[in-house]
Amino acid sequence: MSTTLPHEAERSTPPATRINHWIGGQLVPGTSGRSGPVFNPATGEQTGEVDFASTEEIDRAVAVAKEAFPAWRALSLAKRAELMFSIRELVHERREDIARILTAEHGKVLSDALGEVARGLEVIEFACGVPALLKGDFSEQASTGVDVYSIRQPLGVVAGITPFNFPAMVPMWMWAPALACGNCFLLKPSEKDPSASLYVAELLKEAGVPDGVFNVVMGDRVAVESLLEHPDVAAVSFVGSTPIARSIYENGTKNGKRVQALGGAKNHMVVLPDADIDMAADAAVSAAYGSAGERCMAVSVVVAVGDVADPLVDAIKERLPNVKVGPGLDPQSEMGPLITREHRDKVASYIDSGRDQGATVVADGRDLAVDGDGFFVGVSLLDNVTPEMDCYKDEIFGPVLSVVRTSTYDEAVELVNDNPYGNGTAIFTRDGGAARQFQFEATAGMVGVNVPIPVPVAYYSFGGWKSSLFGDSHAYGPESIHFYTHGKVVTSRWPDPATSKVDLGFPQTR
Ligand code: NAD
């Protein structure tokens, strides 16, 4: 394939490469005159400059996708499935290349980046089964001589707007089912780490996806608003922070579009007094600090119930010095930097605000020293956090774990359920009855029982409740097939002309 990788992770002092759009099966330089910087978060160096699309550029991209739609939707299910299999093979074969781009622009460690690609691949594999997923129902002889059947048809041109924290996987949640269902796709990736999308676009072309079926438009708010207002964009999938998710949902639906908008999170891990302390501490450290806490399913609050609190905090604290923080390409590193300098500073500010508002700072990640000018903050732990504190209320999206102590299970559940977010939550216990009660009561879309990050497998759907999701459909899995298609019901009769007559009555079953 033509190698137009904007960045090579190995370069120590890369020139800032221009990162263009991908429209109609080729790179298209931006013409708006607007752009934004892309950094290597491990070094602090600017490695790229990404084009920001204007409304006119979005119009052109939508027109290209619209033109590609009739032939794409007419392609047989067998051919579309075959293409999905080819895409699966190529993404799997080049997973290391994709992971390196993720590490270079996002900062996550290479093993984590490979894990991201693997979870995205699962969704592509799910989409390979599209012929079975699009099967309709059939009722023979619903009325005398009348058959009724249901079919599902693609929407047309659909758009995906994605966050910085999973630059490959979250787009795969969207484009894989959308394309398999016969839609043409416009991806607007995060402007902070856009290059993986271009690499994947090339893979799709190499797999045989026709030009115009998959497009990448780079940009910021202007591009997003243009997509939301464009009459030829039928649906929008969004994943990102809650305030933007809410406005995307409101504006998109106001403009008559189908919208699913997944927002932010504050995931609680409840630890009951009977839990295995070591297992719970391992899980809390892994889930709080993996990917530097920049996961929408990261555990950001441990709720320690009863007398588990002291030994649990000790066990977590004991593990922290062993977490190796460093550049993502260093095989020793377990946790990389944060996405930008500004985000690093914001995350770090919660350590002071926690202390000022009465929390106990057990570990202060600002003490960490890593060579260079990367956007690092080390693992941080706040104990005795209460619900009024900013470090509890805000989605920090960094390696700052809060511990809230409660006396009872009921208090713990109340805390989980009073929280405005409802993405994931988990319980750690040896008591099956308590776990089942928690699963019954918790107001969150994804619940883990002794599993701290309960991201569903690809044949279920992913999504939260409350301020973690706006819209009716969760991402990927069966709900994505529903989201990316219209339902149609056909009522059919092949009458004997001899029995035909005029009948003005309302049709009834006979
Ligand atoms: P973000 O909301 O800042 O950006 C997401 C997307 O929206 C990007 O493509 C960005 O360019 C665009 N955008 C930003 N500001 C905009 C504006 N004013 N108008 C229109 N578009 C705008 O989110 P982020 O910082 O990239 O990602 C982190 C957030 O995403 C966290 O809140 C995290 O919890 C959330 N997230 C949620 C899930 C989930 O499944 N619920 C998954 C991953 C990330």
Coordinates of C-alpha atoms and ligand atoms in Angstrom, one line a residue:
M1 CA 0.0 0.0 0.0
S2 CA 1.1 3.6 -0.5
T3 CA 2.7 4.6 2.7
T4 CA 1.4 8.0 3.7
L5 CA 1.8 7.5 7.4
P6 CA 1.8 11.0 8.7
H7 CA 4.0 10.0 11.6
E8 CA 6.6 7.5 12.4
A9 CA 6.6 6.9 16.1
E10 CA 10.4 6.1 16.1
R11 CA 11.3 9.6 14.9
S12 CA 12.7 11.6 17.8
T13 CA 12.4 15.1 16.2
P14 CA 9.7 14.8 13.6
P15 CA 8.8 17.6 11.3
A16 CA 5.2 18.7 11.8
T17 CA 3.5 16.8 9.0
R18 CA 0.3 18.2 7.4
I19 CA -2.6 15.8 8.1
N20 CA -5.3 16.1 5.4
H21 CA -8.8 14.8 4.8
W22 CA -9.6 11.5 3.1
I23 CA -12.4 12.0 0.6
G24 CA -13.4 9.9 -2.4
G25 CA -10.6 7.4 -1.8
Q26 CA -7.7 9.8 -1.6
L27 CA -6.0 12.4 0.6
V28 CA -7.4 15.8 0.0
P29 CA -5.5 18.8 1.4
G30 CA -7.6 21.3 3.3
T31 CA -8.5 24.6 1.8
S32 CA -10.1 26.4 4.8
G33 CA -6.8 27.9 6.0
R34 CA -7.6 26.6 9.5
S35 CA -5.7 23.9 11.2
G36 CA -4.6 22.6 14.6
P37 CA -1.4 21.1 16.1
V38 CA -0.9 17.4 16.9
F39 CA 1.6 16.5 19.6
N40 CA 3.6 13.5 20.7
P41 CA 2.4 13.5 24.3
A42 CA 5.5 11.5 25.4
T43 CA 7.9 14.2 24.3
G44 CA 5.7 17.3 24.1
E45 CA 6.8 17.9 20.5
Q46 CA 4.5 19.0 17.8
T47 CA 4.5 16.2 15.2
G48 CA 1.6 17.3 13.0
E49 CA -0.7 20.0 11.8
V50 CA -4.2 18.8 11.0
D51 CA -6.5 20.5 8.5
F52 CA -9.8 21.8 9.8
A53 CA -12.7 21.5 7.3
S54 CA -14.9 24.4 6.4
T55 CA -18.6 24.0 5.8
E56 CA -17.9 24.0 2.0
E57 CA -15.4 21.2 2.4
I58 CA -17.9 19.2 4.5
D59 CA -20.5 19.8 1.7
R60 CA -18.2 18.4 -0.9
A61 CA -17.4 15.3 1.3
V62 CA -21.1 14.7 1.9
A63 CA -21.7 15.0 -1.9
V64 CA -19.0 12.4 -2.6
A65 CA -20.5 10.0 0.0
K66 CA -24.0 10.5 -1.4
E67 CA -22.8 9.7 -4.9
A68 CA -21.3 6.5 -3.7
F69 CA -24.4 5.4 -1.8
P70 CA -26.6 3.9 -4.6
A71 CA -24.0 1.4 -5.8
W72 CA -22.9 0.6 -2.2
R73 CA -26.3 -0.2 -1.0
A74 CA -27.1 -2.3 -4.0
L75 CA -24.0 -4.5 -3.4
S76 CA -25.1 -8.0 -2.4
L77 CA -24.9 -8.9 1.2
A78 CA -22.5 -11.6 0.2
K79 CA -20.1 -9.1 -1.3
R80 CA -20.4 -6.7 1.6
A81 CA -19.7 -9.5 4.0
E82 CA -16.7 -10.6 1.9
L83 CA -15.3 -7.0 2.1
M84 CA -15.8 -6.9 5.8
F85 CA -13.8 -10.1 6.1
S86 CA -11.0 -8.5 4.0
I87 CA -11.0 -5.5 6.2
R88 CA -10.8 -7.7 9.2
E89 CA -7.8 -9.5 7.8
L90 CA -5.9 -6.3 6.9
V91 CA -6.6 -4.6 10.2
H92 CA -5.4 -7.7 12.0
E93 CA -2.3 -7.9 9.9
R94 CA -1.4 -4.2 10.4
R95 CA -2.5 -4.0 14.0
E96 CA 1.0 -3.1 15.1
D97 CA 1.2 -0.2 12.6
I98 CA -2.1 1.1 13.9
A99 CA -1.0 0.7 17.5
R100 CA 2.2 2.6 16.8
I101 CA 0.3 5.6 15.4
L102 CA -2.0 5.5 18.5
T103 CA 1.0 5.5 20.8
A104 CA 2.6 8.3 18.8
E105 CA -0.3 10.7 19.0
H106 CA -2.4 9.6 22.0
G107 CA 0.5 8.5 24.2
K108 CA -1.0 5.2 25.5
V109 CA 1.5 2.4 25.9
L110 CA 1.9 0.1 22.9
S111 CA 0.4 -3.0 24.6
D112 CA -2.7 -0.9 25.5
A113 CA -2.8 0.4 21.9
L114 CA -2.8 -3.2 20.6
G115 CA -5.6 -4.0 23.1
E116 CA -7.6 -1.1 21.6
V117 CA -7.2 -2.4 18.1
A118 CA -8.1 -5.9 19.3
R119 CA -11.4 -4.7 20.8
G120 CA -12.1 -2.7 17.6
L121 CA -11.4 -5.9 15.6
E122 CA -14.1 -7.7 17.6
V123 CA -16.7 -5.2 16.3
I124 CA -15.4 -5.6 12.7
E125 CA -15.8 -9.4 13.2
F126 CA -19.3 -8.9 14.4
A127 CA -20.1 -6.8 11.3
C128 CA -18.8 -9.7 9.1
G129 CA -22.0 -11.5 10.1
V130 CA -24.2 -8.8 8.5
P131 CA -26.2 -11.2 6.3
A132 CA -27.5 -12.9 9.4
L133 CA -27.9 -9.7 11.3
L134 CA -30.1 -8.1 8.6
K135 CA -32.5 -11.0 8.3
G136 CA -36.1 -10.0 8.5
D137 CA -39.3 -11.7 9.6
F138 CA -41.8 -13.4 7.3
S139 CA -45.4 -14.2 8.0
E140 CA -47.0 -16.3 5.3
Q141 CA -50.7 -16.1 4.9
A142 CA -51.1 -13.2 7.3
S143 CA -54.4 -12.7 5.6
T144 CA -55.8 -14.9 2.9
G145 CA -53.4 -14.8 0.1
V146 CA -51.3 -12.1 1.8
D147 CA -47.8 -12.4 3.1
V148 CA -46.1 -9.8 5.4
Y149 CA -42.3 -9.5 5.8
S150 CA -39.9 -7.0 7.3
I151 CA -36.6 -5.8 5.8
R152 CA -34.0 -3.4 7.0
Q153 CA -32.4 -0.8 4.7
P154 CA -29.5 1.5 5.1
L155 CA -30.1 5.2 6.0
G156 CA -27.7 6.7 3.4
V157 CA -24.9 9.0 4.4
V158 CA -24.1 8.8 8.2
A159 CA -21.4 10.5 10.2
G160 CA -19.3 9.5 13.2
I161 CA -17.7 12.1 15.5
T162 CA -15.2 10.5 17.9
P163 CA -13.1 11.4 21.0
F164 CA -9.3 11.4 21.4
N165 CA -9.1 8.5 23.8
F166 CA -9.8 5.6 21.5
P167 CA -8.7 7.0 18.0
A168 CA -9.1 3.6 16.3
M169 CA -11.6 1.5 18.4
V170 CA -14.4 4.0 18.8
P171 CA -14.5 4.8 15.0
M172 CA -14.6 1.0 14.4
W173 CA -17.7 0.8 16.7
M174 CA -19.3 3.1 14.2
W175 CA -18.0 2.5 10.7
A176 CA -17.9 -1.3 10.8
P177 CA -21.7 -1.8 11.4
A178 CA -22.6 1.3 9.4
L179 CA -20.8 0.2 6.3
A180 CA -21.8 -3.4 6.7
C181 CA -25.5 -2.3 6.7
G182 CA -24.9 -0.4 3.4
N183 CA -24.4 3.2 4.5
C184 CA -21.7 5.6 3.4
F185 CA -19.7 7.0 6.2
L186 CA -18.0 10.3 7.1
L187 CA -15.7 10.1 10.1
K188 CA -14.7 13.3 12.0
P189 CA -12.0 12.0 14.3
S190 CA -10.6 13.9 17.3
E191 CA -8.3 16.7 16.1
K192 CA -5.9 15.7 18.8
D193 CA -4.9 12.3 17.3
P194 CA -6.3 12.1 13.8
S195 CA -3.7 10.0 11.9
A196 CA -5.0 6.5 12.8
S197 CA -8.1 7.3 10.9
L198 CA -6.2 8.1 7.7
Y199 CA -4.2 4.9 8.0
V200 CA -7.4 2.9 8.4
A201 CA -8.9 4.7 5.5
E202 CA -6.1 3.4 3.3
L203 CA -6.6 -0.1 4.6
L204 CA -10.3 0.1 3.7
K205 CA -9.4 1.1 0.2
E206 CA -6.9 -1.7 0.0
A207 CA -9.5 -4.1 1.1
G208 CA -11.7 -3.0 -1.8
V209 CA -14.1 -0.6 -0.3
P210 CA -15.2 1.6 -3.2
D211 CA -14.1 5.2 -3.2
G212 CA -16.5 7.6 -1.5
V213 CA -18.0 4.9 0.8
F214 CA -15.6 5.8 3.7
N215 CA -14.4 9.3 4.2
V216 CA -12.5 11.2 6.9
V217 CA -13.0 14.9 7.4
M218 CA -10.7 16.5 9.9
G219 CA -11.8 19.4 12.0
D220 CA -13.3 21.1 15.0
R221 CA -16.6 22.5 15.9
V222 CA -17.1 24.0 12.4
A223 CA -16.9 20.6 10.8
V224 CA -19.2 19.0 13.4
E225 CA -21.8 21.7 13.2
S226 CA -21.8 21.5 9.4
L227 CA -22.4 17.8 9.6
L228 CA -25.2 18.3 12.1
E229 CA -26.9 20.8 9.8
H230 CA -26.4 19.0 6.5
P231 CA -29.7 17.8 5.0
D232 CA -28.0 14.8 3.4
V233 CA -26.5 13.4 6.6
A234 CA -29.1 11.0 7.9
A235 CA -27.6 10.0 11.2
V236 CA -24.9 11.0 13.6
S237 CA -23.0 8.8 16.1
F238 CA -21.1 10.7 18.7
V239 CA -18.7 9.7 21.5
G240 CA -17.1 12.3 23.7
S241 CA -17.7 14.5 26.7
T242 CA -21.2 15.0 28.2
P243 CA -21.7 18.7 27.4
I244 CA -20.8 18.2 23.8
A245 CA -22.8 14.9 23.6
R246 CA -25.9 16.7 24.9
S247 CA -25.6 19.5 22.4
I248 CA -24.9 17.1 19.5
Y249 CA -28.0 15.2 20.4
E250 CA -30.2 18.4 20.7
N251 CA -28.9 19.9 17.5
G252 CA -28.9 16.7 15.5
T253 CA -32.4 15.7 16.4
K254 CA -33.6 19.3 15.9
N255 CA -32.4 18.9 12.3
G256 CA -34.3 15.7 11.9
K257 CA -31.4 13.3 12.2
R258 CA -31.1 10.0 14.1
V259 CA -28.6 10.6 16.8
Q260 CA -26.8 8.5 19.4
A261 CA -24.5 10.5 21.6
L262 CA -22.4 8.8 24.2
G263 CA -21.0 11.1 26.9
G264 CA -18.7 11.1 29.8
A265 CA -18.5 9.0 32.9
K266 CA -17.7 8.7 36.6
N267 CA -17.4 5.0 37.2
H268 CA -17.7 3.6 40.7
M269 CA -16.2 0.4 41.9
V270 CA -18.0 -0.8 45.1
V271 CA -15.9 -3.0 47.3
L272 CA -17.8 -5.0 50.0
P273 CA -16.2 -6.1 53.2
D274 CA -16.1 -9.7 52.1
A275 CA -14.2 -9.0 48.9
D276 CA -10.8 -10.4 48.3
I277 CA -8.6 -7.4 49.1
D278 CA -5.7 -8.2 46.8
M279 CA -8.0 -9.0 43.9
A280 CA -9.9 -5.7 44.5
A281 CA -6.7 -3.7 44.8
D282 CA -5.3 -5.2 41.6
A283 CA -8.5 -4.4 39.8
A284 CA -8.7 -0.9 41.1
V285 CA -5.1 0.0 40.2
S286 CA -5.5 -1.6 36.7
A287 CA -8.8 0.1 36.0
A288 CA -8.0 3.5 37.4
Y289 CA -4.5 4.0 35.9
G290 CA -4.6 2.0 32.7
S291 CA -4.4 4.3 29.7
A292 CA -3.6 7.0 32.3
G293 CA -7.2 7.0 33.4
E294 CA -8.3 8.4 29.9
R295 CA -10.9 5.7 29.4
C296 CA -14.7 6.3 29.6
M297 CA -14.9 3.0 31.5
A298 CA -12.0 3.8 33.8
V299 CA -12.7 3.3 37.5
S300 CA -12.5 6.8 39.0
V301 CA -14.1 6.2 42.3
V302 CA -13.6 3.3 44.7
V303 CA -16.5 3.0 47.1
A304 CA -15.1 1.2 50.2
V305 CA -17.9 -0.3 52.3
G306 CA -17.4 -0.7 56.0
D307 CA -14.2 -2.0 57.4
V308 CA -12.7 -2.9 54.0
A309 CA -11.6 0.7 53.6
D310 CA -8.3 0.8 55.6
P311 CA -6.9 -2.5 54.3
L312 CA -8.0 -1.7 50.7
V313 CA -6.5 1.8 50.7
D314 CA -3.2 0.3 52.0
A315 CA -3.3 -2.4 49.4
I316 CA -3.8 0.1 46.6
K317 CA -1.1 2.4 48.0
E318 CA 1.3 -0.5 48.2
R319 CA 0.9 -1.2 44.5
L320 CA 1.4 2.4 43.3
P321 CA 5.2 2.6 43.3
N322 CA 5.3 -0.4 41.0
V323 CA 3.3 1.2 38.3
K324 CA 5.9 2.1 35.6
V325 CA 5.1 5.4 34.0
G326 CA 7.0 6.4 30.8
P327 CA 6.8 6.8 27.1
G328 CA 4.4 4.5 25.4
L329 CA 7.0 3.0 23.1
D330 CA 9.2 1.9 26.0
P331 CA 8.3 -1.8 26.6
Q332 CA 8.8 -1.2 30.4
S333 CA 6.1 1.5 30.5
E334 CA 2.7 0.5 31.9
M335 CA 1.2 4.0 31.8
G336 CA 1.9 6.8 29.4
P337 CA 1.3 10.6 29.4
L338 CA -1.9 12.5 29.1
I339 CA -3.1 13.8 25.8
T340 CA -2.1 17.5 26.1
R341 CA -0.2 19.8 28.4
E342 CA -3.5 21.7 29.3
H343 CA -5.2 18.4 30.2
R344 CA -2.2 17.3 32.2
D345 CA -2.4 20.6 34.2
K346 CA -6.2 20.3 34.7
V347 CA -5.9 16.7 35.9
A348 CA -3.1 17.7 38.3
S349 CA -5.2 20.6 39.7
Y350 CA -7.6 18.1 41.2
I351 CA -5.0 16.9 43.6
D352 CA -4.8 20.4 45.2
S353 CA -8.5 20.9 45.0
G354 CA -9.1 17.5 46.7
R355 CA -6.7 18.4 49.4
D356 CA -8.2 21.9 49.9
Q357 CA -11.7 20.5 50.1
G358 CA -10.7 17.9 52.8
A359 CA -9.5 14.8 51.0
T360 CA -6.4 12.9 52.1
V361 CA -3.7 12.9 49.4
V362 CA -2.3 9.4 49.6
A363 CA -0.2 9.6 46.4
D364 CA 0.6 12.8 44.5
G365 CA 1.4 12.0 40.8
R366 CA 3.0 15.4 40.4
D367 CA 6.0 14.0 42.2
L368 CA 6.8 11.9 39.2
A369 CA 9.8 12.9 37.1
V370 CA 10.1 11.7 33.5
D371 CA 12.8 12.9 31.1
G372 CA 11.8 15.4 28.5
D373 CA 8.8 17.7 28.2
G374 CA 6.0 15.0 27.9
F375 CA 2.6 15.5 29.4
F376 CA 3.1 13.2 32.3
V377 CA 1.4 13.0 35.7
G378 CA 1.9 10.0 37.9
V379 CA -0.6 7.8 39.7
S380 CA -2.5 9.7 42.3
L381 CA -4.8 8.6 45.1
L382 CA -7.2 10.6 47.2
D383 CA -8.9 9.1 50.2
N384 CA -11.8 10.3 52.3
V385 CA -13.4 11.9 49.3
T386 CA -17.0 13.1 49.7
P387 CA -19.6 13.8 47.1
E388 CA -19.4 17.6 47.4
M389 CA -15.8 17.7 46.4
D390 CA -14.9 18.7 42.8
C391 CA -12.6 15.7 42.5
Y392 CA -15.7 13.5 43.0
K393 CA -18.2 15.6 41.0
D394 CA -16.0 16.2 37.8
E395 CA -14.9 13.6 35.3
I396 CA -11.2 14.1 35.8
F397 CA -10.2 11.7 32.9
G398 CA -6.7 11.2 34.3
P399 CA -4.8 9.0 36.8
V400 CA -6.4 10.4 39.9
L401 CA -8.4 7.8 41.8
S402 CA -10.8 8.8 44.6
V403 CA -11.8 6.6 47.5
V404 CA -15.2 7.3 49.1
R405 CA -15.9 5.5 52.3
T406 CA -19.5 4.4 53.2
S407 CA -20.8 2.5 56.2
T408 CA -23.3 0.2 54.3
Y409 CA -24.0 -1.4 51.0
D410 CA -27.2 0.7 50.7
E411 CA -25.2 3.9 51.1
A412 CA -22.8 2.7 48.4
V413 CA -25.7 2.0 45.9
E414 CA -27.2 5.4 46.7
L415 CA -24.0 7.1 45.8
V416 CA -23.7 5.2 42.5
N417 CA -27.3 5.9 41.7
D418 CA -27.3 9.6 42.7
N419 CA -24.4 10.3 40.4
P420 CA -25.4 12.1 37.2
Y421 CA -23.3 9.7 35.1
G422 CA -24.3 6.1 34.5
N423 CA -21.8 4.5 32.1
G424 CA -20.2 1.6 34.0
T425 CA -20.1 0.4 37.6
A426 CA -18.7 -2.7 39.3
I427 CA -19.0 -4.6 42.6
F428 CA -16.4 -6.7 44.2
T429 CA -17.7 -9.3 46.6
R430 CA -17.8 -13.0 47.3
D431 CA -21.5 -12.8 48.0
G432 CA -23.5 -13.8 44.9
G433 CA -26.8 -12.5 46.4
A434 CA -25.2 -9.0 47.0
A435 CA -23.9 -9.0 43.5
R436 CA -27.2 -9.9 42.0
Q437 CA -28.9 -7.2 44.1
F438 CA -26.4 -4.7 42.8
Q439 CA -27.0 -5.7 39.2
F440 CA -30.7 -5.2 39.8
E441 CA -30.4 -1.8 41.5
A442 CA -27.5 0.0 39.8
T443 CA -28.5 2.8 37.4
A444 CA -25.7 2.3 34.9
G445 CA -25.6 0.8 31.4
M446 CA -22.8 -1.7 32.1
V447 CA -22.2 -3.5 35.3
G448 CA -19.2 -5.6 36.3
V449 CA -19.3 -8.3 39.0
N450 CA -15.7 -8.7 40.1
V451 CA -14.9 -7.2 36.6
P452 CA -13.7 -3.6 37.0
I453 CA -14.1 -2.5 33.3
P454 CA -17.2 -4.3 32.0
V455 CA -17.0 -3.3 28.4
P456 CA -19.4 -5.7 26.6
V457 CA -18.2 -8.1 24.0
A458 CA -19.0 -7.0 20.4
Y459 CA -22.3 -9.0 20.1
Y460 CA -23.8 -7.1 23.0
S461 CA -24.1 -3.3 22.8
F462 CA -22.2 -0.6 24.6
G463 CA -23.7 2.4 26.3
G464 CA -24.5 4.1 29.5
W465 CA -27.5 5.6 31.2
K466 CA -28.3 9.2 32.5
S467 CA -25.8 11.8 31.4
S468 CA -23.5 9.1 29.8
L469 CA -25.8 8.7 26.8
F470 CA -28.3 10.8 24.8
G471 CA -30.5 8.9 22.5
D472 CA -32.1 5.5 22.4
S473 CA -29.4 3.3 20.9
H474 CA -26.2 2.0 22.4
A475 CA -23.1 1.5 20.2
Y476 CA -22.1 -1.6 18.3
G477 CA -23.8 -5.0 18.7
P478 CA -27.4 -5.6 17.7
E479 CA -28.4 -2.0 18.6
S480 CA -26.0 -0.6 16.0
I481 CA -27.6 -2.7 13.2
H482 CA -30.9 -1.2 14.3
F483 CA -29.4 2.3 14.5
Y484 CA -27.9 2.2 11.0
T485 CA -31.0 0.9 9.2
H486 CA -34.6 1.8 8.6
G487 CA -37.2 -0.8 9.2
K488 CA -39.6 -1.5 6.4
V489 CA -42.6 -3.9 6.4
V490 CA -43.9 -5.2 3.1
T491 CA -47.4 -6.5 2.8
S492 CA -47.8 -8.5 -0.4
R493 CA -50.5 -10.2 -2.3
W494 CA -50.4 -11.9 -5.7
P495 CA -54.1 -12.2 -6.3
D496 CA -55.9 -14.2 -9.0
P497 CA -57.1 -11.4 -11.4
A498 CA -60.4 -13.2 -11.5
T499 CA -61.0 -12.4 -7.8
S500 CA -60.1 -8.7 -8.0
K501 CA -62.7 -6.1 -7.1
V502 CA -63.0 -2.6 -5.8
D503 CA -63.3 -2.4 -2.0
L504 CA -63.2 1.0 -0.3
G505 CA -63.3 -0.4 3.2
F506 CA -60.3 -0.2 5.6
P507 CA -58.0 -3.3 4.9
Q508 CA -58.7 -6.1 7.3
T509 CA -57.3 -9.5 7.8
R510 CA -59.5 -12.2 6.6
Ligands
NAD1 P1 -14.8 16.0 23.4 O1 -16.2 16.0 23.7 O2 -13.9 17.2 23.7 O3 -14.6 15.7 21.8 C1 -15.2 14.7 21.2 C2 -15.4 15.1 19.7 O4 -16.3 16.3 19.7 C3 -14.1 15.4 19.0 O5 -14.2 14.9 17.7 C4 -14.1 16.9 19.0 O6 -13.5 17.5 17.9 C5 -15.6 17.3 19.0 N1 -15.9 18.6 19.6 C6 -15.2 19.1 20.7 N2 -15.8 20.3 21.0 C7 -16.8 20.5 20.2 C8 -17.8 21.5 20.1 N3 -17.8 22.5 20.9 N4 -18.8 21.4 19.2 C9 -18.8 20.3 18.3 N5 -17.8 19.3 18.4 C10 -16.9 19.4 19.3 O7 -14.2 14.6 24.1 P2 -12.7 14.2 24.1 O8 -12.0 15.0 25.1 O9 -12.1 14.0 22.8 O10 -12.9 12.7 24.7 C11 -13.0 12.4 26.1 C12 -14.4 12.4 26.5 O11 -15.1 11.3 25.8 C13 -14.6 11.9 28.0 O12 -15.6 12.7 28.5 C14 -14.9 10.5 27.9 O13 -15.7 10.0 29.0 C15 -15.8 10.5 26.7 N6 -15.9 9.1 26.1 C16 -17.0 8.5 26.3 C17 -17.2 7.2 25.8 C18 -18.5 6.4 26.0 O14 -18.6 5.4 25.4 N7 -19.4 6.9 26.7 C19 -16.1 6.6 25.2 C20 -14.9 7.3 25.0 C21 -14.8 8.6 25.5

